[in-house]
Coordinates of C-alpha atoms in Angstrom, one line a residue:
M1 CA 25.5 17.3 -4.2
G2 CA 25.3 17.4 -8.0
S3 CA 28.3 18.2 -10.2
T4 CA 28.9 21.7 -11.6
T5 CA 28.0 20.5 -15.1
E6 CA 24.7 19.1 -14.1
Y7 CA 23.8 22.1 -12.0
Q8 CA 24.7 24.6 -14.8
A9 CA 22.7 22.6 -17.3
L10 CA 19.6 23.3 -15.2
L11 CA 20.1 27.0 -14.7
P12 CA 19.6 28.3 -18.3
T13 CA 16.1 28.9 -19.8
L14 CA 15.6 25.1 -20.3
D15 CA 14.4 25.4 -23.8
S16 CA 15.5 21.8 -24.4
H17 CA 13.4 19.1 -22.7
S18 CA 16.0 16.5 -23.5
R19 CA 18.4 17.6 -20.8
I20 CA 16.0 17.2 -17.9
P21 CA 15.7 13.3 -17.8
D22 CA 19.5 13.1 -17.6
L23 CA 19.8 15.2 -14.5
S24 CA 20.4 13.5 -11.1
S25 CA 18.6 14.0 -7.8
E26 CA 21.7 15.9 -6.6
A27 CA 21.4 18.5 -9.3
I28 CA 17.7 18.9 -8.7
E29 CA 18.3 19.2 -5.0
D30 CA 20.9 21.9 -5.6
F31 CA 18.6 23.8 -7.8
L32 CA 15.5 23.6 -5.5
D33 CA 17.7 24.6 -2.5
Q34 CA 19.5 27.6 -4.0
R35 CA 17.1 29.3 -6.4
K36 CA 13.4 30.4 -6.6
V37 CA 12.1 28.3 -9.5
P38 CA 10.4 30.4 -12.2
L39 CA 6.9 29.3 -13.1
R40 CA 7.9 28.3 -16.7
W41 CA 10.3 25.7 -15.3
W42 CA 7.9 23.9 -13.0
H43 CA 6.2 21.7 -15.7
R44 CA 9.6 20.4 -16.7
L45 CA 10.6 19.5 -13.2
V46 CA 7.2 17.8 -12.8
L47 CA 7.9 15.8 -16.0
W48 CA 11.3 14.8 -14.5
E49 CA 9.7 13.6 -11.3
S50 CA 6.7 12.0 -13.1
R51 CA 9.1 9.9 -15.2
L52 CA 10.7 8.5 -12.1
L53 CA 7.3 8.0 -10.4
W54 CA 5.7 6.1 -13.3
S55 CA 8.9 4.0 -13.9
L56 CA 8.4 2.8 -10.3
S57 CA 4.7 2.7 -9.9
G58 CA 3.8 1.3 -13.4
A59 CA 5.0 -2.2 -12.7
S60 CA 3.8 -2.0 -9.1
I61 CA 0.3 -1.2 -10.3
V62 CA 0.4 -4.2 -12.7
V63 CA 1.5 -6.4 -9.8
S64 CA -1.3 -5.1 -7.6
I65 CA -3.9 -5.5 -10.3
F66 CA -2.9 -9.1 -11.1
N67 CA -2.8 -10.1 -7.4
F68 CA -6.2 -8.5 -6.9
M69 CA -7.6 -10.2 -9.9
L70 CA -7.3 -13.6 -8.2
S71 CA -9.7 -12.4 -5.5
F72 CA -11.9 -10.4 -7.8
V73 CA -12.6 -13.2 -10.3
T74 CA -13.1 -15.7 -7.5
Q75 CA -15.8 -13.6 -5.9
M76 CA -17.4 -13.1 -9.3
F77 CA -17.8 -16.9 -9.7
C78 CA -19.1 -17.2 -6.1
G79 CA -21.7 -14.5 -6.9
H80 CA -23.1 -16.5 -9.8
L81 CA -23.3 -19.6 -7.5
G82 CA -25.8 -17.7 -5.3
A83 CA -26.3 -14.8 -3.0
V84 CA -25.3 -16.7 0.1
E85 CA -22.2 -18.1 -1.5
L86 CA -21.1 -14.5 -2.5
A87 CA -21.8 -13.3 1.1
G88 CA -19.8 -16.2 2.5
A89 CA -16.8 -15.6 0.2
S90 CA -17.0 -11.8 0.9
I91 CA -17.1 -12.3 4.7
A92 CA -14.1 -14.7 4.6
N93 CA -12.2 -12.4 2.2
V94 CA -12.8 -9.4 4.4
G95 CA -13.1 -10.7 7.9
I96 CA -10.4 -13.4 7.8
Q97 CA -8.1 -12.9 4.9
G98 CA -8.4 -9.1 5.2
L99 CA -7.3 -9.2 8.8
A100 CA -4.3 -11.5 7.9
Y101 CA -3.3 -9.4 4.9
G102 CA -3.5 -6.2 7.0
I103 CA -1.0 -7.7 9.4
M104 CA 1.3 -8.9 6.6
L105 CA 1.2 -5.6 4.6
G106 CA 1.6 -3.6 7.7
M107 CA 4.7 -5.6 8.7
A108 CA 6.1 -5.3 5.2
S109 CA 5.9 -1.5 5.2
A110 CA 8.9 -1.7 7.6
V111 CA 10.9 -3.3 4.8
Q112 CA 10.0 -0.3 2.6
T113 CA 11.1 2.2 5.2
V114 CA 14.4 0.6 6.3
C115 CA 15.5 -0.8 2.9
G116 CA 14.4 2.3 1.0
Q117 CA 16.4 4.5 3.3
A118 CA 19.4 2.2 3.3
Y119 CA 19.3 2.1 -0.5
G120 CA 19.2 5.8 -0.7
A121 CA 22.2 6.0 1.7
K122 CA 24.0 3.3 -0.4
Q123 CA 24.2 1.0 2.6
Y124 CA 23.5 -2.0 0.3
S125 CA 24.9 -4.8 2.4
A126 CA 22.4 -4.3 5.2
M127 CA 19.4 -4.8 2.9
G128 CA 19.5 -8.5 2.5
I129 CA 19.7 -9.0 6.2
I130 CA 16.6 -6.8 6.6
C131 CA 14.7 -8.8 4.1
Q132 CA 15.6 -12.1 5.8
R133 CA 14.6 -10.7 9.2
A134 CA 11.2 -9.7 7.7
I135 CA 10.6 -13.1 6.3
V136 CA 11.3 -14.7 9.6
L137 CA 8.8 -12.5 11.4
H138 CA 6.2 -12.9 8.6
L139 CA 6.3 -16.7 8.7
G140 CA 5.9 -16.6 12.5
A141 CA 2.8 -14.5 12.0
A142 CA 1.5 -16.9 9.3
V143 CA 1.7 -19.8 11.7
L144 CA -0.4 -18.0 14.3
L145 CA -2.9 -16.8 11.6
T146 CA -3.5 -20.4 10.5
F147 CA -5.6 -21.0 13.5
L148 CA -7.8 -18.0 12.6
Y149 CA -8.3 -19.5 9.1
W150 CA -9.1 -23.0 10.4
F151 CA -11.6 -21.9 13.0
S152 CA -13.1 -19.1 10.9
G153 CA -16.6 -20.5 11.1
P154 CA -16.9 -20.2 14.9
V155 CA -15.1 -16.8 14.8
L156 CA -17.7 -15.5 12.3
L157 CA -20.5 -16.8 14.4
A158 CA -19.1 -15.2 17.5
I159 CA -19.1 -11.8 15.9
G160 CA -22.8 -12.2 15.0
Q161 CA -22.8 -13.4 11.4
A162 CA -25.6 -15.6 10.1
E163 CA -25.0 -19.3 10.4
D164 CA -25.4 -20.1 6.7
I165 CA -23.0 -17.2 5.7
A166 CA -20.5 -18.3 8.4
A167 CA -20.5 -21.9 7.1
Q168 CA -19.8 -20.8 3.5
G169 CA -17.1 -18.4 4.8
Q170 CA -15.3 -21.2 6.6
I171 CA -15.2 -23.4 3.5
F172 CA -13.7 -20.5 1.6
A173 CA -11.2 -19.7 4.3
H174 CA -9.9 -23.3 4.6
G175 CA -8.9 -23.1 0.9
L176 CA -6.9 -19.9 1.6
I177 CA -4.6 -21.4 4.2
P178 CA -1.6 -22.3 1.9
Q179 CA -1.8 -18.8 0.3
I180 CA -1.0 -17.0 3.6
Y181 CA 2.4 -18.7 3.8
A182 CA 3.2 -17.8 0.2
F183 CA 2.2 -14.2 0.9
A184 CA 4.3 -14.2 4.1
I185 CA 7.4 -14.8 2.0
S186 CA 6.5 -12.9 -1.2
C187 CA 5.5 -9.7 0.5
P188 CA 8.9 -8.8 2.1
M189 CA 10.7 -9.9 -1.2
Q190 CA 8.6 -7.5 -3.2
R191 CA 9.3 -4.6 -0.9
F192 CA 13.0 -5.5 -0.9
L193 CA 13.0 -5.2 -4.7
Q194 CA 10.9 -2.1 -4.8
A195 CA 13.2 -0.4 -2.4
Q196 CA 16.0 -0.8 -5.1
N197 CA 13.7 0.6 -7.8
I198 CA 13.5 -3.0 -9.3
V199 CA 9.9 -3.2 -10.4
N200 CA 9.6 -4.5 -13.9
P201 CA 10.5 -8.1 -13.1
L202 CA 7.7 -8.1 -10.5
A203 CA 5.1 -7.3 -13.1
Y204 CA 6.2 -10.3 -15.2
M205 CA 6.2 -12.6 -12.2
A206 CA 2.8 -11.4 -11.0
A207 CA 1.2 -12.0 -14.4
L208 CA 2.2 -15.7 -14.2
T209 CA 0.5 -16.1 -10.8
L210 CA -2.9 -15.8 -12.4
S211 CA -2.4 -19.5 -13.5
L212 CA 0.5 -20.8 -11.4
S213 CA -0.4 -19.4 -8.0
W214 CA 1.4 -17.5 -5.2
W215 CA 4.1 -20.0 -4.6
L216 CA 5.5 -19.5 -8.1
L217 CA 5.8 -15.9 -7.3
V218 CA 7.7 -16.7 -4.1
I219 CA 10.2 -18.9 -6.0
L220 CA 10.7 -16.4 -8.9
N221 CA 11.2 -13.6 -6.4
W222 CA 13.8 -15.7 -4.5
L223 CA 15.7 -16.7 -7.7
Y224 CA 15.8 -13.2 -8.9
I225 CA 17.1 -11.9 -5.6
V226 CA 19.8 -14.6 -5.4
L227 CA 20.9 -14.7 -9.0
S228 CA 20.3 -11.2 -10.4
P229 CA 23.4 -8.9 -10.7
N230 CA 21.0 -6.0 -9.7
C231 CA 21.0 -7.4 -6.2
K232 CA 24.6 -8.5 -5.9
D233 CA 25.4 -5.6 -3.5
T234 CA 22.1 -5.8 -1.5
W235 CA 21.8 -9.6 -1.1
T236 CA 25.0 -11.2 0.2
G237 CA 23.5 -14.6 1.0
L238 CA 21.6 -16.2 3.9
S239 CA 23.0 -15.1 7.3
I240 CA 22.4 -15.9 10.9
S241 CA 22.6 -12.2 11.4
A242 CA 19.0 -12.0 10.4
F243 CA 18.1 -13.4 13.8
K244 CA 20.4 -11.0 15.6
G245 CA 19.4 -7.4 16.5
I246 CA 15.9 -8.3 15.6
W247 CA 14.2 -6.4 18.4
P248 CA 14.7 -2.8 17.0
Y249 CA 13.4 -3.9 13.7
F250 CA 10.5 -5.8 15.4
K251 CA 9.4 -2.5 17.1
L252 CA 9.3 -0.7 13.7
T253 CA 7.4 -3.7 12.3
V254 CA 4.8 -3.6 15.0
A255 CA 4.3 0.2 14.5
S256 CA 4.0 -0.5 10.7
A257 CA 1.5 -3.3 11.2
V258 CA -0.6 -1.3 13.6
M259 CA -0.7 1.7 11.3
L260 CA -1.8 -0.3 8.2
C261 CA -4.0 -2.8 10.1
L262 CA -6.0 0.0 11.6
E263 CA -6.4 1.5 8.1
I264 CA -7.3 -1.8 6.3
W265 CA -9.5 -3.2 9.0
Y266 CA -11.6 -0.1 9.2
S267 CA -13.4 -0.5 5.9
Q268 CA -13.4 -4.2 6.3
G269 CA -14.8 -4.0 9.8
M270 CA -17.6 -1.9 8.3
V271 CA -18.3 -4.7 5.9
L272 CA -18.5 -7.2 8.8
I273 CA -20.9 -4.8 10.6
S274 CA -23.1 -4.7 7.6
G275 CA -23.7 -8.4 8.0
L276 CA -25.5 -7.6 11.3
L277 CA -28.1 -5.4 9.6
P278 CA -31.6 -6.7 8.6
S279 CA -31.4 -8.7 5.3
P280 CA -27.7 -9.4 5.9
T281 CA -27.2 -11.3 2.6
I282 CA -28.3 -8.2 0.5
S283 CA -26.3 -5.9 2.7
L284 CA -23.1 -8.0 2.5
D285 CA -23.5 -8.6 -1.2
S286 CA -24.0 -4.9 -2.1
I287 CA -21.3 -3.5 0.0
S288 CA -18.8 -6.2 -1.0
I289 CA -19.4 -5.6 -4.7
C290 CA -18.8 -1.9 -4.2
M291 CA -15.7 -2.6 -2.2
N292 CA -14.4 -4.7 -5.0
Y293 CA -14.6 -1.8 -7.3
L294 CA -13.1 0.5 -4.7
N295 CA -10.3 -1.9 -4.5
W296 CA -9.7 -1.6 -8.3
D297 CA -9.0 2.1 -7.7
M298 CA -6.9 1.2 -4.6
Q299 CA -4.6 -0.9 -6.8
F300 CA -3.6 2.2 -8.7
M301 CA -3.3 4.2 -5.5
L302 CA -1.3 1.5 -3.7
G303 CA 1.1 1.3 -6.7
L304 CA 1.6 5.1 -6.5
A305 CA 1.9 4.9 -2.7
A306 CA 4.6 2.2 -3.0
A307 CA 6.4 4.4 -5.5
T308 CA 6.0 7.4 -3.2
S309 CA 7.4 5.4 -0.3
V310 CA 10.4 4.4 -2.4
R311 CA 11.0 7.9 -3.8
V312 CA 10.7 9.6 -0.3
S313 CA 12.8 7.0 1.5
N314 CA 15.5 6.9 -1.2
E315 CA 15.8 10.7 -1.3
L316 CA 15.8 11.1 2.5
G317 CA 18.5 8.4 2.7
A318 CA 20.5 10.2 0.0
G319 CA 20.1 13.5 1.9
H320 CA 17.8 15.3 -0.5
P321 CA 14.9 16.9 1.5
K322 CA 13.8 19.3 -1.3
V323 CA 13.5 16.5 -3.9
A324 CA 11.6 14.3 -1.3
K325 CA 9.1 17.2 -0.7
F326 CA 8.8 17.8 -4.5
S327 CA 8.0 14.1 -5.1
V328 CA 5.2 14.3 -2.6
F329 CA 3.7 17.3 -4.4
V330 CA 3.8 15.6 -7.8
V331 CA 2.4 12.2 -6.8
N332 CA -0.6 13.8 -5.0
G333 CA -1.5 15.8 -8.1
T334 CA -1.2 12.7 -10.3
S335 CA -3.4 10.5 -7.9
L336 CA -6.1 13.2 -7.7
I337 CA -6.4 13.3 -11.5
I338 CA -6.7 9.5 -11.6
S339 CA -9.3 9.5 -8.9
V340 CA -11.5 12.1 -10.6
I341 CA -11.5 9.9 -13.8
F342 CA -12.5 6.8 -11.8
S343 CA -15.2 8.6 -9.9
I344 CA -16.8 9.7 -13.3
L345 CA -16.6 6.1 -14.5
V346 CA -18.3 4.8 -11.4
L347 CA -21.2 7.2 -11.7
S348 CA -21.5 6.5 -15.4
F349 CA -21.8 2.7 -15.1
K350 CA -23.5 2.4 -11.8
V351 CA -26.0 -0.3 -13.0
G352 CA -23.6 -2.4 -14.9
L353 CA -21.1 -2.6 -12.0
S354 CA -23.1 -5.3 -10.2
K355 CA -24.0 -7.5 -13.2
L356 CA -20.6 -9.0 -13.3
F357 CA -21.3 -10.4 -9.8
T358 CA -25.0 -11.2 -9.7
T359 CA -28.3 -11.3 -11.5
D360 CA -30.3 -10.7 -8.3
T361 CA -32.4 -7.6 -8.9
E362 CA -32.4 -6.6 -5.2
V363 CA -28.6 -6.7 -5.0
I364 CA -28.3 -4.8 -8.3
E365 CA -30.6 -2.1 -7.0
A366 CA -28.8 -1.9 -3.7
V367 CA -25.4 -1.5 -5.5
S368 CA -26.9 1.3 -7.6
D369 CA -28.0 3.1 -4.5
L370 CA -24.4 2.9 -3.1
T371 CA -22.5 4.1 -6.1
P372 CA -22.6 7.8 -5.2
L373 CA -20.9 6.9 -1.9
L374 CA -18.5 4.7 -3.9
A375 CA -17.6 7.7 -6.1
I376 CA -16.9 9.9 -3.0
S377 CA -14.7 7.1 -1.5
V378 CA -12.8 6.8 -4.8
L379 CA -12.2 10.6 -4.8
L380 CA -10.8 10.5 -1.3
N381 CA -8.5 7.6 -2.3
G382 CA -6.7 10.2 -4.5
V383 CA -5.0 11.6 -1.4
Q384 CA -5.2 9.3 1.6
P385 CA -3.1 6.2 0.4
I386 CA -0.5 8.5 -1.1
L387 CA 0.0 10.3 2.2
S388 CA 0.3 6.9 3.9
G389 CA 3.0 6.1 1.4
V390 CA 4.8 9.3 2.5
A391 CA 4.5 8.2 6.1
I392 CA 6.0 4.8 5.3
G393 CA 8.9 6.3 3.4
S394 CA 9.6 8.7 6.2
G395 CA 9.2 6.2 9.0
W396 CA 6.2 7.9 10.7
Q397 CA 4.3 4.7 11.3
A398 CA 3.8 5.1 15.0
V399 CA 2.4 8.6 14.7
V400 CA 0.0 7.6 11.9
A401 CA -1.1 4.6 14.0
Y402 CA -2.5 7.0 16.6
V403 CA -4.1 9.2 13.8
N404 CA -5.8 6.1 12.4
L405 CA -7.0 4.9 15.8
T406 CA -8.6 8.3 16.5
T407 CA -10.1 9.2 13.2
Y408 CA -11.3 5.7 12.3
Y409 CA -12.3 4.0 15.5
I410 CA -13.2 6.9 17.8
I411 CA -14.8 9.1 15.1
G412 CA -15.8 7.1 12.0
L413 CA -16.8 3.8 13.4
P414 CA -19.3 5.1 16.0
I415 CA -20.9 7.5 13.4
G416 CA -21.2 4.6 11.0
C417 CA -22.9 2.4 13.5
V418 CA -25.3 5.1 14.6
L419 CA -26.3 5.9 11.0
G420 CA -26.5 2.3 10.0
F421 CA -28.5 0.9 13.0
K422 CA -30.4 3.9 14.4
T423 CA -31.6 5.5 11.1
S424 CA -33.2 4.3 7.9
L425 CA -29.9 4.6 6.0
G426 CA -28.9 1.0 6.7
V427 CA -25.8 0.0 4.8
A428 CA -25.5 3.5 3.3
G429 CA -25.2 4.9 6.8
I430 CA -22.3 2.5 7.6
W431 CA -20.5 3.7 4.4
W432 CA -21.0 7.3 5.5
G433 CA -19.1 6.4 8.6
I434 CA -16.3 5.1 6.5
I435 CA -16.2 8.3 4.5
I436 CA -16.2 10.5 7.5
G437 CA -13.4 8.6 9.2
V438 CA -11.3 8.7 6.0
L439 CA -12.0 12.4 5.6
F440 CA -10.7 13.2 9.1
Q441 CA -7.7 11.0 8.6
T442 CA -6.8 12.6 5.3
I443 CA -7.1 16.1 6.7
T444 CA -4.8 15.2 9.6
L445 CA -2.2 13.6 7.3
I446 CA -2.3 16.7 5.0
I447 CA -1.6 18.9 8.0
L448 CA 1.3 16.6 9.2
T449 CA 2.8 16.5 5.8
A450 CA 2.5 20.2 5.2
R451 CA 4.2 21.0 8.5
T452 CA 7.0 18.5 8.0
N453 CA 10.6 19.7 8.3
W454 CA 12.2 17.7 5.6
D455 CA 15.7 18.7 6.6
A456 CA 15.0 17.2 10.1
E457 CA 13.7 14.1 8.4
V458 CA 17.0 13.6 6.6
Q459 CA 18.8 13.9 10.0
K460 CA 16.5 11.3 11.5
T461 CA 17.0 9.0 8.6
A462 CA 20.8 9.3 8.9
K463 CA 20.7 8.4 12.6
R464 CA 18.4 5.4 11.9
L465 CA 20.7 4.0 9.3
E466 CA 23.7 4.6 11.5
D467 CA 22.1 2.7 14.3
S468 CA 21.1 -0.1 12.0
A469 CA 24.6 -0.4 10.5
R470 CA 26.2 -0.5 14.0
E471 CA 23.8 -3.3 15.0
S472 CA 24.6 -5.3 11.9
L473 CA 28.3 -5.0 12.5
E474 CA 27.9 -6.0 16.1
S475 CA 25.8 -9.0 15.1
V476 CA 28.5 -10.1 12.5
A477 CA 31.2 -9.7 15.1
N478 CA 29.3 -11.9 17.6
V479 CA 28.8 -14.7 15.1

């Protein structure tokens, strides 16, 4: 708990803002736990949490944007080559790379959970082993996914895509094979650093990848982890222990992968389905252009979600349930404000959005028709990814996986297919299915979060870390 000096500094009328940034989580936890907070103090506590939130998420957002720019700019160039080329690149990006990235990102969320909670509990020595264990599993997944990339043409044909679009998609997918191995190593490294609140170096490294590719990011991440004094306690060198006790971590990884894959593949699956509509080129081009802009918003939300995951996992690991709950409150308010701004921008520039990608008048008109749905999706993104970040930070991946399966694939997907193929809505009907599924998932996550017993979550975290520490010691003893 916080020191007496820190606690007493918070109890007066708080006329001075300068004292708040110096307070520790322990002092805030004591205050939230023992007193009813007067209304005039809330905005200062919000400023305290916002400072921590943006110090974590600012660089993460930059990293996400720079990484996304690689895909965004590539698809822009493909669009100016022709409508079929844009459709092929979109289908490969969504159907092949999206599937692979869903697996990798899902697996990496386990690193956020375990490393974040270990860092909050100051069990630093276990974190390097967790990172290595994750890289081993990610590389194994990359080897298996290589076959999907190589045979992407037949795969796309098998799910009903047009032959010319599948052929262009295969060409695009073959060029992406080296990237999946870089991503397999980079993704756990980034989560390892984020769990320690080390985010600014990631922004500098990610900026360089625009010209020097993903492998440079892997090398720089590795060198920083090995050489930086900030990681001296959490990275103690390569160890055979990374291969020991891998089964419990593998189970959490599977739950994490299933949770995020069901989420990521849902919207991407709808894009694939749009390729089965009449005029598949126009349908694919219009929905993929809108999805690119939705992904711009997602980069901000993913950065905030990553920060939320770190904040929640760190505070739970440190035994601060009230601060963890308060962090969830602040980040949701912040993300909603950002999403409202983005929704207004989408509606204001609905014609100009498509002109970066194409000069085809039919595609431009189709994109304009979809922008109201895009604005609704952007608004929903103000809550849904953040709550997923809370789930990752708390280790709820298995529960949320069932929520995603139900709301997306039992409710949203069938509705989207019916509206898309059985009515005149077409691609708009498919998007309505996306919105309905996300809405139900968001409502469910709000209920789960609102009903969370944060004191019980602290106890679960302590037990998880105790079990992990015991397994690590047993592994070292057996070497």
